[in-house]
Coordinates of C-alpha atoms and ligand atoms in Angstrom, one line a residue:
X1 CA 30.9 25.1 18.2
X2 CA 27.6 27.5 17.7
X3 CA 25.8 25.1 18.4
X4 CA 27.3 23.9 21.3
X5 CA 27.2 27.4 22.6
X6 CA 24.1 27.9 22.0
X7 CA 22.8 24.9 24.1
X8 CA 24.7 25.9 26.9
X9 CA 23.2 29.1 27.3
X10 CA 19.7 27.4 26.6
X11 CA 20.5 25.1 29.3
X12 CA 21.4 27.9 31.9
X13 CA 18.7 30.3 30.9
X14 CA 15.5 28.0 30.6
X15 CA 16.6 25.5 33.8
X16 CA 14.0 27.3 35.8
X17 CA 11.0 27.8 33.3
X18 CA 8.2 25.6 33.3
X19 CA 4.9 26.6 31.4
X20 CA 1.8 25.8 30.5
X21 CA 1.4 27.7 27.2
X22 CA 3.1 26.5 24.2
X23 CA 3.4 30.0 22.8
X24 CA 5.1 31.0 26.1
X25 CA 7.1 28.1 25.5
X26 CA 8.3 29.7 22.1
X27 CA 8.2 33.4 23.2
X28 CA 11.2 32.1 26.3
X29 CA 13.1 29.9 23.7
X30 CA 13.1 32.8 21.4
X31 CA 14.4 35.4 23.8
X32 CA 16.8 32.8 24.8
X33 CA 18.0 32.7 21.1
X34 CA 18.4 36.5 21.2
X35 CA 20.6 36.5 24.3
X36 CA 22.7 33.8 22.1
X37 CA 23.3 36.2 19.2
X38 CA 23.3 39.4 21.8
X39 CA 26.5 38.7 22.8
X40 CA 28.5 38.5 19.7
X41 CA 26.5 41.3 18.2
X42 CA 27.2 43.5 21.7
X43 CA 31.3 42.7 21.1
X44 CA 30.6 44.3 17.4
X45 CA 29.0 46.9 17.9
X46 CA 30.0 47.5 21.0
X47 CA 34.0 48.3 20.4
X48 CA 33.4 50.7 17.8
X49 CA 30.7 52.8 19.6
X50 CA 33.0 52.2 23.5
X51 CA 36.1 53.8 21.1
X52 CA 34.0 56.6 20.0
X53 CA 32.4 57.8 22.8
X54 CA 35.7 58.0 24.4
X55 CA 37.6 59.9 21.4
X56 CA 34.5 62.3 21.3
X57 CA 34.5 62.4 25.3
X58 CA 30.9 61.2 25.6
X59 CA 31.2 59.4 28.9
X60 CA 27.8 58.5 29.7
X61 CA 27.1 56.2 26.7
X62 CA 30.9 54.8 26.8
X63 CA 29.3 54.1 31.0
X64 CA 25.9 52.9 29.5
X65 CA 27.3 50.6 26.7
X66 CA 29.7 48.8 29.1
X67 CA 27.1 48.3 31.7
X68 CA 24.7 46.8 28.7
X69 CA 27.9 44.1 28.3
X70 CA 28.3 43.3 31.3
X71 CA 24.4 43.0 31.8
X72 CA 24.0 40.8 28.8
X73 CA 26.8 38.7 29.8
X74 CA 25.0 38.4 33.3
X75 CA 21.8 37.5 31.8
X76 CA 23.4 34.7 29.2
X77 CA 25.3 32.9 31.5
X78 CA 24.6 33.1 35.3
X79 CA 22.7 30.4 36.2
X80 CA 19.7 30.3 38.6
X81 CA 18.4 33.8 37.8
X82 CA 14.8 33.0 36.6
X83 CA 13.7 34.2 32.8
X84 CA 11.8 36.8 33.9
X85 CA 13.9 38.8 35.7
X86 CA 16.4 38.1 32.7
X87 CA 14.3 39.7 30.5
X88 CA 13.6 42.5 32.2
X89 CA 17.2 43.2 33.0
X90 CA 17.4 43.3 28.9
X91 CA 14.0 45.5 28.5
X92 CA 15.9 47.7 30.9
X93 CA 18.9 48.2 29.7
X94 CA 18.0 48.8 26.4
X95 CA 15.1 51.6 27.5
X96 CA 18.4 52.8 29.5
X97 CA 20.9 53.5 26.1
X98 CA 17.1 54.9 24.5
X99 CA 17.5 57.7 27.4
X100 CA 20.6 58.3 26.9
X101 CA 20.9 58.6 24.1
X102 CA 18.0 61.0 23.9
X103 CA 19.5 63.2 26.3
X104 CA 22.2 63.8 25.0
X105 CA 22.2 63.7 21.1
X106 CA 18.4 64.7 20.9
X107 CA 15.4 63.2 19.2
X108 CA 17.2 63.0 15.6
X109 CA 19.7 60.6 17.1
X110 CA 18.8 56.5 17.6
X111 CA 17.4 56.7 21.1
X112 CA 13.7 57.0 19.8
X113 CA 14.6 54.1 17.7
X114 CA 15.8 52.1 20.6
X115 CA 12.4 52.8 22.5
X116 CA 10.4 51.6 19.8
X117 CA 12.2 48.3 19.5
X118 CA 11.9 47.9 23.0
X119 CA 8.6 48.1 23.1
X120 CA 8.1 45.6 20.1
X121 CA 10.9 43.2 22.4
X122 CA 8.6 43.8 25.4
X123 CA 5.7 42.6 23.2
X124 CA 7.1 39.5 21.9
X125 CA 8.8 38.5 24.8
X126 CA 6.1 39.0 27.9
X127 CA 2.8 37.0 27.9
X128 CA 0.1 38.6 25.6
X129 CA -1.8 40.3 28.5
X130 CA 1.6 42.4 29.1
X131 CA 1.9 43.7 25.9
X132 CA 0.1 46.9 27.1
X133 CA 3.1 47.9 29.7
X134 CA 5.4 48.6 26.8
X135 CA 3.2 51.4 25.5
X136 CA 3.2 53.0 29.3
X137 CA 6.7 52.7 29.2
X138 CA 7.0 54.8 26.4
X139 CA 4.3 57.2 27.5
X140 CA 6.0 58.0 30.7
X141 CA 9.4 58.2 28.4
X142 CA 8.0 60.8 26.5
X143 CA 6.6 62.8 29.4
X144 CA 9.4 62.9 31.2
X145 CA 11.2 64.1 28.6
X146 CA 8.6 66.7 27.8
X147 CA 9.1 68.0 31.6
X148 CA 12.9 67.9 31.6
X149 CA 12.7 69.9 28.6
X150 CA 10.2 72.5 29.7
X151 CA 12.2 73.0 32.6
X152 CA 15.5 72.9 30.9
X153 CA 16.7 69.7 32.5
X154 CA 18.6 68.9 28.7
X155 CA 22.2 68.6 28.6
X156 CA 22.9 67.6 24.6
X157 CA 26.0 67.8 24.0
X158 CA 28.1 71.0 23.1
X159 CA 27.9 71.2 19.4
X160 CA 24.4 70.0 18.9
X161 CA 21.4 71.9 18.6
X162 CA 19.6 71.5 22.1
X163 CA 15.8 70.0 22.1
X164 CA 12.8 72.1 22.1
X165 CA 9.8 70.9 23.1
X166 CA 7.0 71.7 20.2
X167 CA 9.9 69.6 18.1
X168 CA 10.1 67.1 21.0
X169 CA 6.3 66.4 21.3
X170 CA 5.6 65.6 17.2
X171 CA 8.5 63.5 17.2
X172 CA 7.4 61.6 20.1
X173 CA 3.8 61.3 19.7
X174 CA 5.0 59.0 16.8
X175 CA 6.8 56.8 18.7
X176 CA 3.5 56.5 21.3
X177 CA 1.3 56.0 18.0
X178 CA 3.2 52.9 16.9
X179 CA 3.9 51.4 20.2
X180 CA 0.1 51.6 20.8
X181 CA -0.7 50.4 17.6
X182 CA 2.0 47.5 18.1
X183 CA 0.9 46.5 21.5
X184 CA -2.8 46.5 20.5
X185 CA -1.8 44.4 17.5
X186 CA 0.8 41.7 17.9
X187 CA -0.9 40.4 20.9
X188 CA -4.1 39.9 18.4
X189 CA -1.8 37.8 15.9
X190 CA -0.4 35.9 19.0
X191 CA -3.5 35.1 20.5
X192 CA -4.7 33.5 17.1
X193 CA -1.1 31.8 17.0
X194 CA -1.7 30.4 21.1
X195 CA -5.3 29.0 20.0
X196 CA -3.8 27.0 16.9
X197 CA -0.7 25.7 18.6
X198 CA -2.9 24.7 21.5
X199 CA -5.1 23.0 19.2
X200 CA -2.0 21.3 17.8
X201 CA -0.5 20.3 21.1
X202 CA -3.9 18.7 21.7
X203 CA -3.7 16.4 18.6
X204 CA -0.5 15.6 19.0
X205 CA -1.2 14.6 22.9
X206 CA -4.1 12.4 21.1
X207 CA -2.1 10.9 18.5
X208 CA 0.6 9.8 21.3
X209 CA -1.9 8.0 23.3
X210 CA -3.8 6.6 20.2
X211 CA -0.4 5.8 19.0
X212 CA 0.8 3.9 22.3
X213 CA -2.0 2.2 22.8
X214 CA -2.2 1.0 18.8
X215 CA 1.5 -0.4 19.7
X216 CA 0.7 -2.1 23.1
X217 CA -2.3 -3.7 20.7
X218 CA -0.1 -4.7 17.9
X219 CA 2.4 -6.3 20.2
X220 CA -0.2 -8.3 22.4
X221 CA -2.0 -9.5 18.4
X222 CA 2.1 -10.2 17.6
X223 CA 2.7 -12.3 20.7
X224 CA -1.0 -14.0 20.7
X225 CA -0.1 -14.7 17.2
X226 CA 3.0 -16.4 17.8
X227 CA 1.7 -18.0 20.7
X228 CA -1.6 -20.0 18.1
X229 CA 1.1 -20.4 16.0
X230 CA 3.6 -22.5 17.8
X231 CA 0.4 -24.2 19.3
X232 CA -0.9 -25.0 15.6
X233 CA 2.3 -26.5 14.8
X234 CA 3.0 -28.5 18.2
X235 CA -0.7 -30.0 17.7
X236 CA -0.4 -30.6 14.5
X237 CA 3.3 -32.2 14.4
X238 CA 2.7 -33.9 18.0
X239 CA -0.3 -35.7 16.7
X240 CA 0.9 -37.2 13.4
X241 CA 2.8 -39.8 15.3
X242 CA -0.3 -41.2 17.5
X243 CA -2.5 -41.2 14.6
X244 CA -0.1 -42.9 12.3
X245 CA -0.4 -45.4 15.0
X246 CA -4.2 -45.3 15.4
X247 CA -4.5 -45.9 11.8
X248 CA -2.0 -48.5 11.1
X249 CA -3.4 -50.6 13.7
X250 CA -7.4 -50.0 12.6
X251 CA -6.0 -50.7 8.9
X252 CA -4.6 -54.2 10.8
X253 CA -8.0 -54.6 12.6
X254 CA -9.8 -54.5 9.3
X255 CA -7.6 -56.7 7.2
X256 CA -7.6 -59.4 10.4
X257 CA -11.1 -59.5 11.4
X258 CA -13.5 -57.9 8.6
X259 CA -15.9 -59.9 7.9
X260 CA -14.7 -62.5 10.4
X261 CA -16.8 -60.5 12.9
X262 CA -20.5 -59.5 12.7
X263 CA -22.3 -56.9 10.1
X264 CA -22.1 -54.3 13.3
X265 CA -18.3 -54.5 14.4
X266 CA -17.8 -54.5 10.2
X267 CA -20.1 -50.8 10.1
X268 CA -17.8 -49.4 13.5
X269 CA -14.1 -50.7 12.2
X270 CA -15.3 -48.8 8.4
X271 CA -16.0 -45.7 10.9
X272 CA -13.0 -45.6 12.7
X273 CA -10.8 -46.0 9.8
X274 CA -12.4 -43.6 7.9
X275 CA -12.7 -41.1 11.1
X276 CA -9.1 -41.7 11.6
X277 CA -8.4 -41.1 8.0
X278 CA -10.2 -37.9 8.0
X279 CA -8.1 -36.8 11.2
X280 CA -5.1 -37.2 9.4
X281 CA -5.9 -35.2 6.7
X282 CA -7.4 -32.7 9.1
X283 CA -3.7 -32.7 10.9
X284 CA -1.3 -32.9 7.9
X285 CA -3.4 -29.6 6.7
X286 CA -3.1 -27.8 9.7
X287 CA 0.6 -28.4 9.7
X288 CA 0.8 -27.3 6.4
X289 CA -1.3 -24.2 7.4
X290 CA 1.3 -23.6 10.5
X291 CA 4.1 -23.5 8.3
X292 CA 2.7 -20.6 6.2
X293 CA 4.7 -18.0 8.5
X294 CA 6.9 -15.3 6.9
X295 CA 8.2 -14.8 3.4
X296 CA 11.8 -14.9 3.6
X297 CA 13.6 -15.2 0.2
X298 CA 13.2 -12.1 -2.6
X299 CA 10.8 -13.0 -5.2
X300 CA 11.6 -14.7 -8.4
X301 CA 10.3 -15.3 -11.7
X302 CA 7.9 -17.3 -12.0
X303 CA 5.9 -19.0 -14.5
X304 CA 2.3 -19.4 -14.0
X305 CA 2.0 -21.4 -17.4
X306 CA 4.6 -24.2 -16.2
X307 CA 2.8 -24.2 -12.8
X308 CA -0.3 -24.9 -14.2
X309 CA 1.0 -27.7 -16.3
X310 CA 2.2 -29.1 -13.0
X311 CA -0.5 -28.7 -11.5
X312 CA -2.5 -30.9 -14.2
X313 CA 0.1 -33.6 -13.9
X314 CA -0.7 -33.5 -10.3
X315 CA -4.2 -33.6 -10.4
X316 CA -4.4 -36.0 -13.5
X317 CA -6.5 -39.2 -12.1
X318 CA -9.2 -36.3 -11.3
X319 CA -9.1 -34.9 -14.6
X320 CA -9.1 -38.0 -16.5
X321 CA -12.2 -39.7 -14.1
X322 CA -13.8 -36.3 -14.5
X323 CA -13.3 -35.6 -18.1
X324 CA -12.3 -32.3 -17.0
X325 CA -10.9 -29.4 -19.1
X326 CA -8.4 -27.0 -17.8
X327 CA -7.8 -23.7 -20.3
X328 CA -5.8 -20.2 -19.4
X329 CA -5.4 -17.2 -20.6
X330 CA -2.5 -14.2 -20.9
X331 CA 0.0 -16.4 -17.9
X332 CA 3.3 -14.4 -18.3
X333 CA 5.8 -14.9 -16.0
X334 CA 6.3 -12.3 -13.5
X335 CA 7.9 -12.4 -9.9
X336 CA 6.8 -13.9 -7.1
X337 CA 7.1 -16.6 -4.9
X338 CA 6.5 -19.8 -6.7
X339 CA 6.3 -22.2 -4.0
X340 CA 3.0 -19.9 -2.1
X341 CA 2.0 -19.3 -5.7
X342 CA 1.5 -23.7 -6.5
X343 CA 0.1 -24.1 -3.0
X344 CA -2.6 -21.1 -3.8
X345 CA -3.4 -22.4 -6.9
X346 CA -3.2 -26.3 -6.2
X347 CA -6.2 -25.6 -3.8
X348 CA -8.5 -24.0 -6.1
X349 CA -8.2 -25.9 -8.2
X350 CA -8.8 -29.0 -6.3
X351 CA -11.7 -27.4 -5.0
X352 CA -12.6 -26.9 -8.4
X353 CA -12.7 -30.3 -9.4
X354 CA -14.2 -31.4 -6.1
X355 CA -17.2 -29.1 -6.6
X356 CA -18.1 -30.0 -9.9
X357 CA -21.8 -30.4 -10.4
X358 CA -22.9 -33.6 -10.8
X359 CA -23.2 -35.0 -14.8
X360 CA -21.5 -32.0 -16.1
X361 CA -17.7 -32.4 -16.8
X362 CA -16.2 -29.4 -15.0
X363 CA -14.7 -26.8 -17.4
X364 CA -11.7 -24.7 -15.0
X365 CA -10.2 -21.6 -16.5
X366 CA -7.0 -19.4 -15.3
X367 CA -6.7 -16.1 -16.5
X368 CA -4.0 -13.1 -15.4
X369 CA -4.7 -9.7 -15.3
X370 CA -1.8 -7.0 -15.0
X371 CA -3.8 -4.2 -13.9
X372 CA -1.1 -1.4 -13.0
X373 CA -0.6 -1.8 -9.5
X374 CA -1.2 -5.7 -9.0
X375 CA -2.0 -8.9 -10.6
X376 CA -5.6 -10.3 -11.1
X377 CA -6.1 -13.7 -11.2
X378 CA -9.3 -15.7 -12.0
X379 CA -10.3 -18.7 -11.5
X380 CA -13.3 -20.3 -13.0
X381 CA -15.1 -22.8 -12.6
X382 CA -18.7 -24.7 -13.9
X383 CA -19.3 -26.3 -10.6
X384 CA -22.0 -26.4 -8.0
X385 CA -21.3 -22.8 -6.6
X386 CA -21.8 -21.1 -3.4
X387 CA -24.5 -19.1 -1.9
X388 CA -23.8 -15.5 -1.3
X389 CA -24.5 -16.1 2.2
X390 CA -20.7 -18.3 2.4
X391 CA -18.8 -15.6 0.3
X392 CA -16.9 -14.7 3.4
X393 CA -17.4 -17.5 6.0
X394 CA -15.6 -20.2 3.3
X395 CA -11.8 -18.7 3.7
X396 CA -12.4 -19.1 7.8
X397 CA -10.4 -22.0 9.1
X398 CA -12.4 -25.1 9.3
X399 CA -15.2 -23.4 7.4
X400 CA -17.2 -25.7 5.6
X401 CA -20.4 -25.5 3.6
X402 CA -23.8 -27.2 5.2
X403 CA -23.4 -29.6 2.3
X404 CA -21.4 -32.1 4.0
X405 CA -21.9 -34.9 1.4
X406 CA -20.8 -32.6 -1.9
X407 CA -16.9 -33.5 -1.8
X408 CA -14.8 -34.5 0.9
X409 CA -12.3 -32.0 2.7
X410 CA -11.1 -30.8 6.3
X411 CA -12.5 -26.7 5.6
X412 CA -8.8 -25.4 5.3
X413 CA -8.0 -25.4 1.6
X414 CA -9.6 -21.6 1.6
X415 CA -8.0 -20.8 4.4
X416 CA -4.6 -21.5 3.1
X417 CA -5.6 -19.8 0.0
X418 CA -6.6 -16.7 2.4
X419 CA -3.3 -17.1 4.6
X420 CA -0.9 -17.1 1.3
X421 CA -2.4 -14.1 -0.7
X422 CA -2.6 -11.8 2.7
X423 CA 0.9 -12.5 3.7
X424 CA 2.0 -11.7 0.3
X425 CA -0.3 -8.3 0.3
X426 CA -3.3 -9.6 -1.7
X427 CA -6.9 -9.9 -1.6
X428 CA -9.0 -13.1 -2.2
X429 CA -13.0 -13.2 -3.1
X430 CA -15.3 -14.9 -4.5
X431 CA -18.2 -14.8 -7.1
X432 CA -20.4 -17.6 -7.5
X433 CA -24.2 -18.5 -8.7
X434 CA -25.3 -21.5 -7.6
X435 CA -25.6 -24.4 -10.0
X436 CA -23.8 -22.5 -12.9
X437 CA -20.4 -22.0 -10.7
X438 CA -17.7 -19.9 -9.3
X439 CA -14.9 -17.8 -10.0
X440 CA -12.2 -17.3 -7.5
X441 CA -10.5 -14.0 -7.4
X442 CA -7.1 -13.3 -6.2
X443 CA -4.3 -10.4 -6.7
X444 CA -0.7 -10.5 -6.3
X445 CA 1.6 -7.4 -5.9
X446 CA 3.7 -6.0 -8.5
X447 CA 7.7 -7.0 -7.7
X448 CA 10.0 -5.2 -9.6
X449 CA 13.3 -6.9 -10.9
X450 CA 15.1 -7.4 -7.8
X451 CA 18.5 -8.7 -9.6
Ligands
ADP1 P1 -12.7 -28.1 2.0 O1 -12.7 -28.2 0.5 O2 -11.7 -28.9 2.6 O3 -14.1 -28.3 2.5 P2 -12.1 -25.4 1.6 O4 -11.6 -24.4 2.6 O5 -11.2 -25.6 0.4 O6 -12.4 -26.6 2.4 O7 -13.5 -24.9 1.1 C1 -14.5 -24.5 2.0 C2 -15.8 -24.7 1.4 O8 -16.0 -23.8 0.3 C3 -16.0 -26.1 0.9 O9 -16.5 -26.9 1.9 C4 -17.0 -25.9 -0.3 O10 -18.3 -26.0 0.2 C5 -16.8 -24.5 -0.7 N1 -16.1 -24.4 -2.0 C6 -14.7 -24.2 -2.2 N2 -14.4 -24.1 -3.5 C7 -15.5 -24.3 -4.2 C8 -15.9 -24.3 -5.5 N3 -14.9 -24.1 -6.5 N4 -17.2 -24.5 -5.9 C9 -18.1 -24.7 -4.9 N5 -17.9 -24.6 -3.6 C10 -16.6 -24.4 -3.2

């Protein structure tokens, strides 16, 4: 209901204002607010004083107080008057029940009171190169007085003691000391206030525009993204059934006619077999790249340990041909997502065994690290290792090293490795001397129990 109320009169008061300074902005929205509680506060204090004036026969003020209601009402809630001239309708009537109340029941009585909170009204209220007027206002209050006085122009009321003007000017030249020091003042603070706000109006204009264009940005990377992405996984889908064909038919060619044929057309059928071999690898890879999307189950627990063992299962003709040794260290189970997890770590650790140096039985070792806010995992290896040089460029897509005759792969295993961890809000690196071997780095985000 307040509320209510009060946005109406907001809405009728500021439907003309339009300005350029934020503090202005506040200084209208303020007085606005004071209109608001004016009225309520007029019908309270209003009654009381309209009752005694009129038991005690005091006209004038029971005349001034009603035409400050009816004022105030005018000012809160007929539309179309601008703010200004509502404003100084208020400054007005207020310097008006000041006079008379001075007038009539002296300078003991509230009217000086009523002046000075004027003038601090005018001062919050008008623009900061005002502030001065409310301090002549005053002034010219206080001479005018001091002339009605000389010449007797004071009509207190019967049973008071009538003003004299020695008494008249001390009082007064208070009331002009503290509207001075208030006008000369409050604009001071203000200005400081404008300068800060305006500042802050600035960076929030910034930090619109920076933020607009960040989301025009995100959403063109978001739709250029989906756009690679359904174009990965057409390719890649499309294609299998071609080359299934292409290959079947070279695998036919071969059996049929190798050897049958001369030493050339033998060389170019091995080629084209083993180029379209390569191409399927190339596209079953990308399609399992495309498929790397979103995560969209909660994490489970998982167990590193029994993956691992898997994983050696998997990989056991390499392990066995290679005399290779695979050790961990500290697996606990934790939660995760246990299919990205196998992927992540079934390419390592083919790569691992791919890359082992040549007469040396490669020696791979997993260890977990639970480090507060992630998980650390290591892999090592003893293979051929990588030069600084292909730290970074290795998890790129097709990314290969120069070394095109150490191991056999299509240059997305890293990649994959690289797509899993970041969509799951890790980070993947890589240490490595050459000749002695590498260890791959990779964290994992801390899940708590989701059950
Ligand atoms: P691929 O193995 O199919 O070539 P990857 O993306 O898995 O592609 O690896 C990219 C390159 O990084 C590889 O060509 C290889 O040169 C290098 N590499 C990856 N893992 C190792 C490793 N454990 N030891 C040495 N070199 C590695």
């Amino acid at each position: 209901m307040w509320n209510r109320y009060l946005l109406f009169i907001k809405n009728i008061c500021l439907a003309t204002e339009e300005n350029a300074s934020p503090l202005d902005h506040w200084r209208d929205r303020l007085f606005v607010s004071g209109i608001a509680f004016l009225i309520p506060f007029c019908l309270i204090g209003l009654i009381p004083g309209l009752v005694m004036s009129y038991i005690n026969n005091f006209i004038p003020l029971f005349i001034f107080d009603s035409i400050a209601f009816i004022v105030s009402v005018i000012v809160a809630f007929v539309p179309r008057i601008p703010l200004i001239v509502r404003k100084w309708a208020i400054f007005m009537v207020f310097y008006g029940i000041g006079a008379v109340l001075i007038f009539f029941i002296g300078n003991y009585g509230p009217g000086l009171m009523y002046l000075l909170s004027v003038s601090i009204l005018m001062i919050l209220f008008l623009p900061n190169n005002q502030a001065y007027i409310s301090f002549f206002f005053n002034l010219a209050t206080c001479i005018i007085f001091s002339l009605l006085i000389h010449f007797n122009l004071i009509s207190s009321l019967p049973n008071l003691p009538k003003l004299d003007l020695v008494h008249w000017i001390t009082v007064s030249s208070n009331l002009i000391f503290l509207s001075a020091m208030f006008s000369f003042l409050i604009p001071k603070l203000f200005s400081r206030l404008e300068n800060s706000l305006r500042e802050q109006v600035k960076l929030q204009e910034q930090l619109k525009k920076g933020t607009v264009k960040l989301k025009k940005s995100l959403v063109e990377v978001e739709s250029k993204n989906k756009e690679l992405e359904h174009f990965t996984f057409v390719v890649s889908h499309d294609l299998q059934e071609p080359l299934r064909m292409i290959t079947g038919f070279l695998e036919l060619l071969k059996i049929k006619y190798y050897g049958k044929l001369d030493e050339k057309a033998n060389t170019y059928i091995s080629y084209a077999v083993d180029g379209a071999n390569r191409m399927r690898m190339l596209i079953l890879d990308l399609s399992e790249y495309s498929r790397i999307n979103k995560i969209t189950d909660d994490p489970v627990l998982l167990n590193p340990q029994k993956i691992l063992e898997d994983l050696q299962l998997t990989f056991q003709n390499e392990i066995q041909s290679k005399k290779a040794e695979i050790t961990s260290e500290s697996l606990k189970p934790f939660y995760g997502y246990p299919s990205f997890f196998s992927v992540l770590l079934q390419n390592l650790i083919a790569n691992a065994l791919k890359y082992s140096a040549p007469g040396r039985p490669p020696k791979i070792h997993l260890s977990m690290t639970h480090r507060g806010k992630d998980y650390l995992f290591e892999l090592t290896d003893n293979g051929v290792g990588i030069e600084a040089e292909y730290f970074d460029k290795i998890f790129v897509l097709f990314q290969r090293l120069r070394k095109k005759n150490v191991g056999s792969g299509t240059g997305m295993g890293l990649a994959i490795v690289k797509k899993i961890t970041d969509m799951l809000g890790g980070k993947i690196w890589v240490s490595s001397e050459v000749g002695k071997g590498s260890v791959f780095s990779f964290t994992l985000p801390i899940y708590q129990d989701v059950n």
